Coordinates of C-alpha atoms in Angstrom, one line a residue:
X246 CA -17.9 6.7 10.6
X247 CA -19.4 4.3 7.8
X248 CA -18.7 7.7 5.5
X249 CA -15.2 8.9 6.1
X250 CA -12.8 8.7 2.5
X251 CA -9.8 7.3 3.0
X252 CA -7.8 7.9 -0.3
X253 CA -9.0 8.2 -4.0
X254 CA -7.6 7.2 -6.7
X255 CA -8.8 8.1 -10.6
X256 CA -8.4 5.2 -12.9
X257 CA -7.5 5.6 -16.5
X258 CA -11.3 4.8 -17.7
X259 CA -11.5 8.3 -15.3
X260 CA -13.8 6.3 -13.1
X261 CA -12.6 7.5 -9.5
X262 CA -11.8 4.7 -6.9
X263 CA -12.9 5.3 -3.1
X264 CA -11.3 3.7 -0.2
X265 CA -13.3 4.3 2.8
X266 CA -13.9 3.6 6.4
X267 CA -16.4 1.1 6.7
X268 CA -17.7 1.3 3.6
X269 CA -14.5 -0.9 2.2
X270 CA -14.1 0.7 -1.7
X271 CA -16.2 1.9 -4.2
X272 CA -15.9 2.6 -7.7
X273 CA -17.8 6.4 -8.7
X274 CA -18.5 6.8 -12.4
X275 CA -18.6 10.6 -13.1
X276 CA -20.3 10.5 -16.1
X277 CA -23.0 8.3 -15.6
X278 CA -23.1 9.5 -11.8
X279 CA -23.5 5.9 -10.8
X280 CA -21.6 4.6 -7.5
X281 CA -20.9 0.8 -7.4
X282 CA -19.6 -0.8 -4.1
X283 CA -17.5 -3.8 -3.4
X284 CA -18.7 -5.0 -0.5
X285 CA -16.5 -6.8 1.9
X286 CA -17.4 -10.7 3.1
X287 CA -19.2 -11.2 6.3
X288 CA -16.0 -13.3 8.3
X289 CA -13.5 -10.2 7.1
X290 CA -14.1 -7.9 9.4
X291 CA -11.3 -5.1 7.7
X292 CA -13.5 -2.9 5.9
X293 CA -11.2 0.3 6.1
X294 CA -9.0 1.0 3.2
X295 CA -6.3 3.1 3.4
X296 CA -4.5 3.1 0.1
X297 CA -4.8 1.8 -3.5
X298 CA -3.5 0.6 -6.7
X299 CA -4.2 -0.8 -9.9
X300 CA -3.3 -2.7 -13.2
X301 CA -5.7 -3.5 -16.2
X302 CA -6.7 -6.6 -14.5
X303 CA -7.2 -6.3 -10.6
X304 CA -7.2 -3.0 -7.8
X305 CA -5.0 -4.0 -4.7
X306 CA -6.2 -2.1 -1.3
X307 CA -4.5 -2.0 1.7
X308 CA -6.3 -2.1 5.2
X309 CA -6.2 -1.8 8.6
X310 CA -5.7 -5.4 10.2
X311 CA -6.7 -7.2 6.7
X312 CA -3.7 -7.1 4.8
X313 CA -4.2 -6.3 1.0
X314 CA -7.5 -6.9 -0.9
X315 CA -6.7 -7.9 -4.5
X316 CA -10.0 -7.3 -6.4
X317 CA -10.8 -8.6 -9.7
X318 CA -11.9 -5.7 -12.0
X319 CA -14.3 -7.9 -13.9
X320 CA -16.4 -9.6 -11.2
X321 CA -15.2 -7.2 -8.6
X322 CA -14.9 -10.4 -6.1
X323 CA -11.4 -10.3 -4.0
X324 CA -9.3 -12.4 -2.6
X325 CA -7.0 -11.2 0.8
X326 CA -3.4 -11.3 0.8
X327 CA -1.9 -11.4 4.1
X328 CA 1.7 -11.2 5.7
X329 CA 1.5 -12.2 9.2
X330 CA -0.8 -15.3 10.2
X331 CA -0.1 -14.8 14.1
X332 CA -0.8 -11.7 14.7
X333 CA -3.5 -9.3 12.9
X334 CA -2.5 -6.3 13.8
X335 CA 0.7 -6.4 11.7
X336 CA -1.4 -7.2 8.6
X337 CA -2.3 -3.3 8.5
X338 CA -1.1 -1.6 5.4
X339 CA -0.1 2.6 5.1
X340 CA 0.6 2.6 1.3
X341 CA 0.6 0.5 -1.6
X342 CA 2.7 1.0 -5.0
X343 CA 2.1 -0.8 -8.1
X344 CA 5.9 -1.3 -10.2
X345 CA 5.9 -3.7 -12.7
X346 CA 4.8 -7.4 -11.7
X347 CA 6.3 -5.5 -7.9
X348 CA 3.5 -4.4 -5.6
X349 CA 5.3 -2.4 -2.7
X350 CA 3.6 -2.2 0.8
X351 CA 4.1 -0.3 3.8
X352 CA 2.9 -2.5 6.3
X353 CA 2.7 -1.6 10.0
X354 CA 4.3 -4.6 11.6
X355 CA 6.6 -5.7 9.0
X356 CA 8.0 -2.6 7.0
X357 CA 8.5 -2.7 3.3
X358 CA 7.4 -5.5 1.4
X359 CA 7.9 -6.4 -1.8
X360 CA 5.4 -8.9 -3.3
X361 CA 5.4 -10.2 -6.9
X362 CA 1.5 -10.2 -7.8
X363 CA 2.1 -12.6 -10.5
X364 CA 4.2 -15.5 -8.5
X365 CA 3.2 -14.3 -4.7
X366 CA 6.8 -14.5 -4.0
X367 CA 7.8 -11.9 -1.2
X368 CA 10.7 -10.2 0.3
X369 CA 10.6 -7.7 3.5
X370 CA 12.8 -5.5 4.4
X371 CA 13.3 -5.2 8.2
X372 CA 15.7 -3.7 10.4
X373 CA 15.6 -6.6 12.8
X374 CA 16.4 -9.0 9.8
X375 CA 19.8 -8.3 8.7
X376 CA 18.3 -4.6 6.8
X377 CA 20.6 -2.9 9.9
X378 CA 20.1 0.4 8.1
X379 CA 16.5 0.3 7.5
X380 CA 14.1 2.4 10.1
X381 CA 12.9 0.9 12.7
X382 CA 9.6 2.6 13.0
X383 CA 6.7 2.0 10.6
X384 CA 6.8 3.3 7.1
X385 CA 3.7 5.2 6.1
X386 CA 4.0 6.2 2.2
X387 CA 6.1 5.1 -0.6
X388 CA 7.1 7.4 -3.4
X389 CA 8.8 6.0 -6.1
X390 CA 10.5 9.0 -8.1
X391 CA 11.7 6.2 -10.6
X392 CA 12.9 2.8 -11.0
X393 CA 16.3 2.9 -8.8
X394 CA 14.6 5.8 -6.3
X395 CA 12.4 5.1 -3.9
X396 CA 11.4 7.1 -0.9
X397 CA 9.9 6.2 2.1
X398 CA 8.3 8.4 4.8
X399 CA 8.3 7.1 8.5
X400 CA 6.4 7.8 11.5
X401 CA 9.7 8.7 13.8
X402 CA 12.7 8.5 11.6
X403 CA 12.2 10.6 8.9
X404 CA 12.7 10.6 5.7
X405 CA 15.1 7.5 3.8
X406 CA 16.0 7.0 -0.3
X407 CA 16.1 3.1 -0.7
X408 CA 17.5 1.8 -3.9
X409 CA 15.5 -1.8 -5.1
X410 CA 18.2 -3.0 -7.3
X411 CA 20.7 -2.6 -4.4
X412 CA 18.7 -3.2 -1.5
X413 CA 20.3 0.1 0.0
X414 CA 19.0 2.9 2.2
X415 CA 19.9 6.2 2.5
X416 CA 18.1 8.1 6.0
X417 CA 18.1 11.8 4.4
X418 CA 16.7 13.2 8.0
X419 CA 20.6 12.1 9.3
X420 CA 22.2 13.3 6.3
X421 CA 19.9 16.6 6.1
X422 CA 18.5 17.3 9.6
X423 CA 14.8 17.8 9.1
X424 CA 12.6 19.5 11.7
X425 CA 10.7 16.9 12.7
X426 CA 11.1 12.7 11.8
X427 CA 7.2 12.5 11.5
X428 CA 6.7 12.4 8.1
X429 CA 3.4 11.3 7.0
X430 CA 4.0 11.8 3.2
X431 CA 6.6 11.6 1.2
X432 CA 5.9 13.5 -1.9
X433 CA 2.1 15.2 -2.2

């Protein structure tokens, strides 16, 4: 429905950032009460965001079909940022995390990205491309416990600790049989 919340996400202003399905996001002032929304452009028909991040100058958003949404702050106008030309369907995006000049996306189709938001240069990570240890089901949430740990939950093989500096992977549900390899978050 055009008023289901997909995630939140509390900006350090305190203003509260709203991903939502159908409604695309929405930036809630709690002290002046005052709801603003960022409407999404007739031709983009993604208007279901599913995870979010931020720096002082623009809020990234990840969708379903739309790739990211990186929104300026100021004019709140956004530009799409998308990973697969061919085929829509793998430009649907389960988590986003802001590192750095590193935004790091769980994308449906492709797996981990990583995408410098100041050159556009990417690199993905994919078990089919030469990553032989990296899962191949989809990654649905990134949890970076600090700059050399990274874990990634997966819809059907569990839980894996990546390393970024290395470019190596660790599947913990192997080494530490968990009951189930349906993990839909990695740290709450």
């Amino acid at each position: 429905t055009k008023n289901s919340i997909l995630t939140l996400k509390i900006n350090p202003e305190g203003k509260i950032w709203i991903g939502t399905d159908g409604r695309f996001i929405i930036l809630f002032d709690p002290e002046t009460e005052r709801f603003t929304q960022i409407r999404n452009k007739i031709d983009d028909w993604s208007a279901a965001v599913f995870c979010l991040a931020e720096n002082e100058q623009y809020l990234w958003g990840g969708t379903w079909g739309g790739g990211i949404k990186q929104v300026d702050k100021k004019t709140l106008k956004y530009t799409s940022i998308n990973f697969d030309d061919k085929d829509q369907f793998r430009n649907s995006v389960f988590d986003i995390e802001l590192r750095d000049s590193l935004l790091w996306i769980a994308d449906i189709g492709i797996g981990l990205i990583r995408y410098n938001i100041h050159t556009g240069n990417k690199k993905s990570f994919l078990h089919k491309d030469g990553f032989s240890d990296f899962p191949k089901e989809r990654i649905v949430d990134i949890y970076f416990e600090d700059d050399s740990t990274c874990w990634l939950s997966t819809d059907g093989a569990g839980l894996f600790c990546f390393n970024p500096f290395t470019e190596k992977i660790e599947s913990y549900s192997i080494k530490y049989p968990l009951a189930g390899n349906n993990l839909q978050s990695a740290i709450t």
